[in-house]
Each structure stands twice: as structure tokens, then as C-alpha cells.
PDB file of C-alpha atoms in Angstrom:
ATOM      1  CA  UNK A 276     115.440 192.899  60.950  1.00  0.00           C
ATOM      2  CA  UNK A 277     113.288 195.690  61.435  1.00  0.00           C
ATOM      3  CA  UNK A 278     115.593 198.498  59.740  1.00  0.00           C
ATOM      4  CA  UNK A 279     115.482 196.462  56.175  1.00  0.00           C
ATOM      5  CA  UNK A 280     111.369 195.839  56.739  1.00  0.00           C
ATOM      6  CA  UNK A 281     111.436 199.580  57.583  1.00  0.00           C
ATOM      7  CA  UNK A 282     113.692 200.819  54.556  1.00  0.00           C
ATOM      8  CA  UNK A 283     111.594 198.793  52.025  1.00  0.00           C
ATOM      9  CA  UNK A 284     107.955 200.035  52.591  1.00  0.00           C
ATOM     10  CA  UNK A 285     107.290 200.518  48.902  1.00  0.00           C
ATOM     11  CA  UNK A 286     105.773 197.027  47.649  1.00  0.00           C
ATOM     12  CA  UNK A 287     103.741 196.830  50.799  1.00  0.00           C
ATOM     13  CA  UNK A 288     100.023 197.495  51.387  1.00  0.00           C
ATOM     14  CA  UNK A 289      99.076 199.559  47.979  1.00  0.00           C
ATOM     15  CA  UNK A 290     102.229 199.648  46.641  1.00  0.00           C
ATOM     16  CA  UNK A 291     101.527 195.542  45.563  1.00  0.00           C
ATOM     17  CA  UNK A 292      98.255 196.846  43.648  1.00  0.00           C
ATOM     18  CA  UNK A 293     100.761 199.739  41.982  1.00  0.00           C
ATOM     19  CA  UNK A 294     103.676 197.133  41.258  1.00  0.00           C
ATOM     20  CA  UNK A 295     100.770 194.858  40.062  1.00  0.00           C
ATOM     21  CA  UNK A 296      98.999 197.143  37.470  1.00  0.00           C
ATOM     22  CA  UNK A 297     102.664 197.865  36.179  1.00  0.00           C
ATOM     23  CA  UNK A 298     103.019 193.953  35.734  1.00  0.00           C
ATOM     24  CA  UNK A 299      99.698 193.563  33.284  1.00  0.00           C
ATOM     25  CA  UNK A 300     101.012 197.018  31.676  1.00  0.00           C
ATOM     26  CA  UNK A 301     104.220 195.620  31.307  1.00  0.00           C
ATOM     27  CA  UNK A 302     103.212 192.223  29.814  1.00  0.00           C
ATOM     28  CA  UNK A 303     100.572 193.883  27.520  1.00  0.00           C
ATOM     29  CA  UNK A 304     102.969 196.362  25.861  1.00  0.00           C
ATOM     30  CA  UNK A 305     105.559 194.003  25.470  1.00  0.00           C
ATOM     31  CA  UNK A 306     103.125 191.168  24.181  1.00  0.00           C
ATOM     32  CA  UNK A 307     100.952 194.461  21.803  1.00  0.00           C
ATOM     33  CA  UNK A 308     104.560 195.753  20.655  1.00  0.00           C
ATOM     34  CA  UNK A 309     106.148 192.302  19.780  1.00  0.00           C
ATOM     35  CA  UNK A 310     103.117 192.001  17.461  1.00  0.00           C
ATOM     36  CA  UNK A 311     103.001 194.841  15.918  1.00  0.00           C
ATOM     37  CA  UNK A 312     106.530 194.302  15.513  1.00  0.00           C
ATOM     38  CA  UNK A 313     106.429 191.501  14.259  1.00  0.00           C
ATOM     39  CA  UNK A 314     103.083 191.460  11.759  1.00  0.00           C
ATOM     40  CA  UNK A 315     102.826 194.969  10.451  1.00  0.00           C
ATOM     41  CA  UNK A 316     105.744 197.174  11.457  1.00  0.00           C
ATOM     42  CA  UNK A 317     105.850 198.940   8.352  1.00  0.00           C
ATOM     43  CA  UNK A 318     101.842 200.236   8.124  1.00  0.00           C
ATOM     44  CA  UNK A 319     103.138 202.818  11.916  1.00  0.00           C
ATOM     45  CA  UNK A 320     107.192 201.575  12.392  1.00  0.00           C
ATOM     46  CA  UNK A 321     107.065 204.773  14.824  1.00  0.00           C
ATOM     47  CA  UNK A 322     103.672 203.797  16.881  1.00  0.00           C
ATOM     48  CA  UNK A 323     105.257 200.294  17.180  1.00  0.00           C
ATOM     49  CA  UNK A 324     108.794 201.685  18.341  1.00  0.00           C
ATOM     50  CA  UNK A 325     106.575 203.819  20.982  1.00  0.00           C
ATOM     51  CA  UNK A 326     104.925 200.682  22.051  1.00  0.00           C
ATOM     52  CA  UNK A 327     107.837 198.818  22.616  1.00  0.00           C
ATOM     53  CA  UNK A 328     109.730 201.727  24.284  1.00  0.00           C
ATOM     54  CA  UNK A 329     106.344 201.942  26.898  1.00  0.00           C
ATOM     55  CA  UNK A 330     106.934 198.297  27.471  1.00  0.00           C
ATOM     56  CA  UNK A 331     110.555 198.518  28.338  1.00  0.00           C
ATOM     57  CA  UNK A 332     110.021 201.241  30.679  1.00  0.00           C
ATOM     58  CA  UNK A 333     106.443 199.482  32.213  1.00  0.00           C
ATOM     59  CA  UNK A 334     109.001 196.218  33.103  1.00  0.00           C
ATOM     60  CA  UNK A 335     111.976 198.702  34.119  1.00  0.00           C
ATOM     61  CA  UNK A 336     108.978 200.386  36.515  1.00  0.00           C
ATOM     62  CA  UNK A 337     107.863 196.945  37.709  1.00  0.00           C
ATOM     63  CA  UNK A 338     110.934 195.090  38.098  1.00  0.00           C
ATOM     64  CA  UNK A 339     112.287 198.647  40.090  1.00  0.00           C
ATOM     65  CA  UNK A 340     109.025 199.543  42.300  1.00  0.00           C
ATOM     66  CA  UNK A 341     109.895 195.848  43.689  1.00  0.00           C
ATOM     67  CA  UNK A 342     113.243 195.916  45.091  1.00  0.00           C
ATOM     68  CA  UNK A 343     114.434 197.301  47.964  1.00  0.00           C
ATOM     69  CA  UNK A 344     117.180 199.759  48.354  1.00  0.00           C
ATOM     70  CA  UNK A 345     118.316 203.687  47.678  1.00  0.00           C
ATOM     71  CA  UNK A 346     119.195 202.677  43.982  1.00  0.00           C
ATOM     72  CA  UNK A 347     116.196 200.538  42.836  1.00  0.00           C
ATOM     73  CA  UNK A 348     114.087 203.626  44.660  1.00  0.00           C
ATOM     74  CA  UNK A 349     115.768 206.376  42.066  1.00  0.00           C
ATOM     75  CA  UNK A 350     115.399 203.779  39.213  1.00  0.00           C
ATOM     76  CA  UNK A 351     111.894 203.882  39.902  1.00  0.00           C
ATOM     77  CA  UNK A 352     111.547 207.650  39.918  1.00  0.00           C
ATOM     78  CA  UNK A 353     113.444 208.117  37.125  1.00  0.00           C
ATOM     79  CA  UNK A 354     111.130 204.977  35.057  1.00  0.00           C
ATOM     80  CA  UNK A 355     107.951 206.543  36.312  1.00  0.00           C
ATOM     81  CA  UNK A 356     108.960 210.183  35.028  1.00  0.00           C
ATOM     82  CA  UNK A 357     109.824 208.954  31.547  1.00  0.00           C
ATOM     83  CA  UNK A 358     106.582 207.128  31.335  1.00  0.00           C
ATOM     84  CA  UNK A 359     104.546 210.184  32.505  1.00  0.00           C
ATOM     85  CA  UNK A 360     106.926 212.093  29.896  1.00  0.00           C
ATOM     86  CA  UNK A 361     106.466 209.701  27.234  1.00  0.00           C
ATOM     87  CA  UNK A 362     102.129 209.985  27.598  1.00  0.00           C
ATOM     88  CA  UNK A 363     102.341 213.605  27.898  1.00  0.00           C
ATOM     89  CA  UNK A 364     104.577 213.867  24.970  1.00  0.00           C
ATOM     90  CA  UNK A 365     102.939 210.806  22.705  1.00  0.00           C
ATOM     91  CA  UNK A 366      99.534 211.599  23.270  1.00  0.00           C
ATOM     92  CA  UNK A 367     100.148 215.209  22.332  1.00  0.00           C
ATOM     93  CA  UNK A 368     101.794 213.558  19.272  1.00  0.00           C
ATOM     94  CA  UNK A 369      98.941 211.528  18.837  1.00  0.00           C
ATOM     95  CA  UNK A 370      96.406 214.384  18.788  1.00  0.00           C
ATOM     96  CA  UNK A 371      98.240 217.001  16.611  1.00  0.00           C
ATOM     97  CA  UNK A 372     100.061 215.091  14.330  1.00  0.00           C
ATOM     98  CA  UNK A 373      98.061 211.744  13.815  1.00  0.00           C
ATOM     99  CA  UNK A 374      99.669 211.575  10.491  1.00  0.00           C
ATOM    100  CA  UNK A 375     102.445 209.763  12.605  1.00  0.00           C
ATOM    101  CA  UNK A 376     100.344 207.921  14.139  1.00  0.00           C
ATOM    102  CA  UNK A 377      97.824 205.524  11.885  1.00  0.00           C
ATOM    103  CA  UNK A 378      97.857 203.095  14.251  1.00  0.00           C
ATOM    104  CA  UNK A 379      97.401 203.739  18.125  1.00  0.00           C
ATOM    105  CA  UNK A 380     100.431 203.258  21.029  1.00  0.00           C
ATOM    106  CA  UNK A 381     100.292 202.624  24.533  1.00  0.00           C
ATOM    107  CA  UNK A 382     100.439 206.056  25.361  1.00  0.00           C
ATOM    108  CA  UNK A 383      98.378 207.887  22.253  1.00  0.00           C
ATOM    109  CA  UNK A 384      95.776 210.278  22.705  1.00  0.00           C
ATOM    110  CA  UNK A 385      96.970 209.707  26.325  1.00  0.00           C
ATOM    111  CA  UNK A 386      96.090 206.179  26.929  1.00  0.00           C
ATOM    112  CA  UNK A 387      92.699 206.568  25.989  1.00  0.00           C
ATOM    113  CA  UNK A 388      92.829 202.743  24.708  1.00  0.00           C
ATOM    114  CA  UNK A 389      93.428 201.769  27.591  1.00  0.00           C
ATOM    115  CA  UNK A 390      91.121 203.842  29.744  1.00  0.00           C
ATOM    116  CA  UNK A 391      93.435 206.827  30.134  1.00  0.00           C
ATOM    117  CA  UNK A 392      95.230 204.287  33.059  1.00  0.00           C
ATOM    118  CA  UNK A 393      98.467 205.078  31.318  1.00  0.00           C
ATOM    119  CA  UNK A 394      97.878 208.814  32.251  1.00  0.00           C
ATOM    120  CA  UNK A 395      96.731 208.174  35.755  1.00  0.00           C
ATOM    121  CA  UNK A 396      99.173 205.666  36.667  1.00  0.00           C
ATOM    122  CA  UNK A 397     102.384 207.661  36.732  1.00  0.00           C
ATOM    123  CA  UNK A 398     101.053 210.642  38.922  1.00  0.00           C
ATOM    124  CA  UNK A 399      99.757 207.703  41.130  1.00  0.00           C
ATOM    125  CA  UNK A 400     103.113 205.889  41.212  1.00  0.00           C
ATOM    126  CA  UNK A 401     105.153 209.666  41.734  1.00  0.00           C
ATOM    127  CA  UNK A 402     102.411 209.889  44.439  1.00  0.00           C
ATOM    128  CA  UNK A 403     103.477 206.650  46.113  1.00  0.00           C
ATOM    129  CA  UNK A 404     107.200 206.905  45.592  1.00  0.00           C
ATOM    130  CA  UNK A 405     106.954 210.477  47.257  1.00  0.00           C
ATOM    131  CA  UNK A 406     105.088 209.324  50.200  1.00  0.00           C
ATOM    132  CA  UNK A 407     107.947 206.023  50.593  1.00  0.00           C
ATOM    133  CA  UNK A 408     110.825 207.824  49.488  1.00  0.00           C
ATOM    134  CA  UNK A 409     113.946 206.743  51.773  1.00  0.00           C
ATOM    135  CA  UNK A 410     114.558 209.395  54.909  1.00  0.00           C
ATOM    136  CA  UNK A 411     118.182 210.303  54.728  1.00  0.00           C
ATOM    137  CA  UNK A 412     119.081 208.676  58.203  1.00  0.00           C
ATOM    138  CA  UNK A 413     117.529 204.942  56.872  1.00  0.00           C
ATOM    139  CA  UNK A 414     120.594 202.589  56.259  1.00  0.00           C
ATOM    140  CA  UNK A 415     120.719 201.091  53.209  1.00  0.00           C
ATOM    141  CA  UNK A 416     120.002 197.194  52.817  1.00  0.00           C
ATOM    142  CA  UNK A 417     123.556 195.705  51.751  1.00  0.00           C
ATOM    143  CA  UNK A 418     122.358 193.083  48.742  1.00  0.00           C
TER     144      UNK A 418
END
């Protein structure tokens, strides 16, 4: 019993505040994006394709910070990067070419909507998933 509590240390303790910001980022991209979507995709179809992609990978990040396990730990590594990727990349975008972007994303002008969280939150989640990654002796939880 010990060994699984031990190999699954990353939605304890801070890690539940981290996997619950990702939850309210995750349901208000997905809920911002499915409106936009659906009410005025054609005023910024590529700021509401952004949106939705941030949502997708907000819920991948959630859903994969959660579980336990070797597999659901590089899932979340590899969500996390693309997000930081994706803020880096859009709110660059969103700065020097705001032609593409009349309306604002998750991620433009680096999250600044939403209090520049979206740029803080992925070096605080790479932070976290360093300091829990899985040691190379820790069995892996058979699920």
C-alpha cells in the first residue's frame, strides 16, 4: 500500500491547488471557445480555434496531473509543455501580428485576460512535475 501512495505524490498537498486551477482553466476555455464557436466564429475563426485548442490541452493537463502512473506522468509533461509553447507562441502572435487576432484567446498577449495565469501556470506545473517526477527504481501501479 505504501509503494502506490508513494509512486503517486503528484495530486497531493499543492499539487490539488495545481490540478484545481487547471480544472476552472479547463472549463473556462472550453465553455469561452464553444461560444465563440458557436456565436461568432467567423469575426477571429483562428482566435477561436486557439481557444479551443487551450481548452483541450487545459482538460488533457487536468485529467493527466490526476492519475497515477509512469504514463499519465509523461502525458502531463508533454500537456504542460504545449501549453507553455502555445502562450509563448500565441501571445507573441498576439502582439506582432494582431491582425490575426481581432478578438483575444486564452493565451494572447500572454494571458493577460486572464491575469497572465496562463503564463505562470505552466512553469509552475513543469516546476511541480520536476520536483514529483517518478525515481527510476518506483514500481509502477498496475491499473
Amino acid at each position: 500500500m505504501a509503494g502506490k501512495k508513494a509512486g503517486n505524490t503528484r495530486n497531493t498537498g499543492p499539487g490539488r491547488l495545481l490540478i484545481a486551477v487547471y480544472a476552472v482553466f479547463a472549463i473556462s476555455a472550453t465553455a469561452r471557445a464553444g461560444y465563440q464557436i458557436l456565436t461568432k466564429f467567423s469575426e477571429a475563426p483562428l482566435a477561436y480555434l486557439l481557444s479551443a485548442f487551450a481548452a483541450v490541452v487545459y482538460v488533457i493537463a487536468t485529467v493527466s496531473l490526476a492519475k497515477p502512473g509512469r504514463t499519465w506522468f509523461k502525458v502531463s509533461v508533454a500537456a504542460v509543455l504545449v501549453e507553455l509553447v502555445g502562450v509563448l507562441v500565441v501571445g507573441a502572435l498576439s502582439v506582432f501580428d494582431a491582425v490575426q487576432f481581432p478578438h483575444e484567446t486564452v493565451w494572447s498577449l500572454f494571458g493577460r485576460g486572464y491575469a497572465f495565469i496562463p503564463l505562470l501556470l505552466p512553469i509552475l506545473g513543469l516546476a511541480w512535475l520536476y520536483r514529483r517526477r517518478p525515481s527510476a527504481a518506483a514500481p509502477t501501479p498496475s491499473a
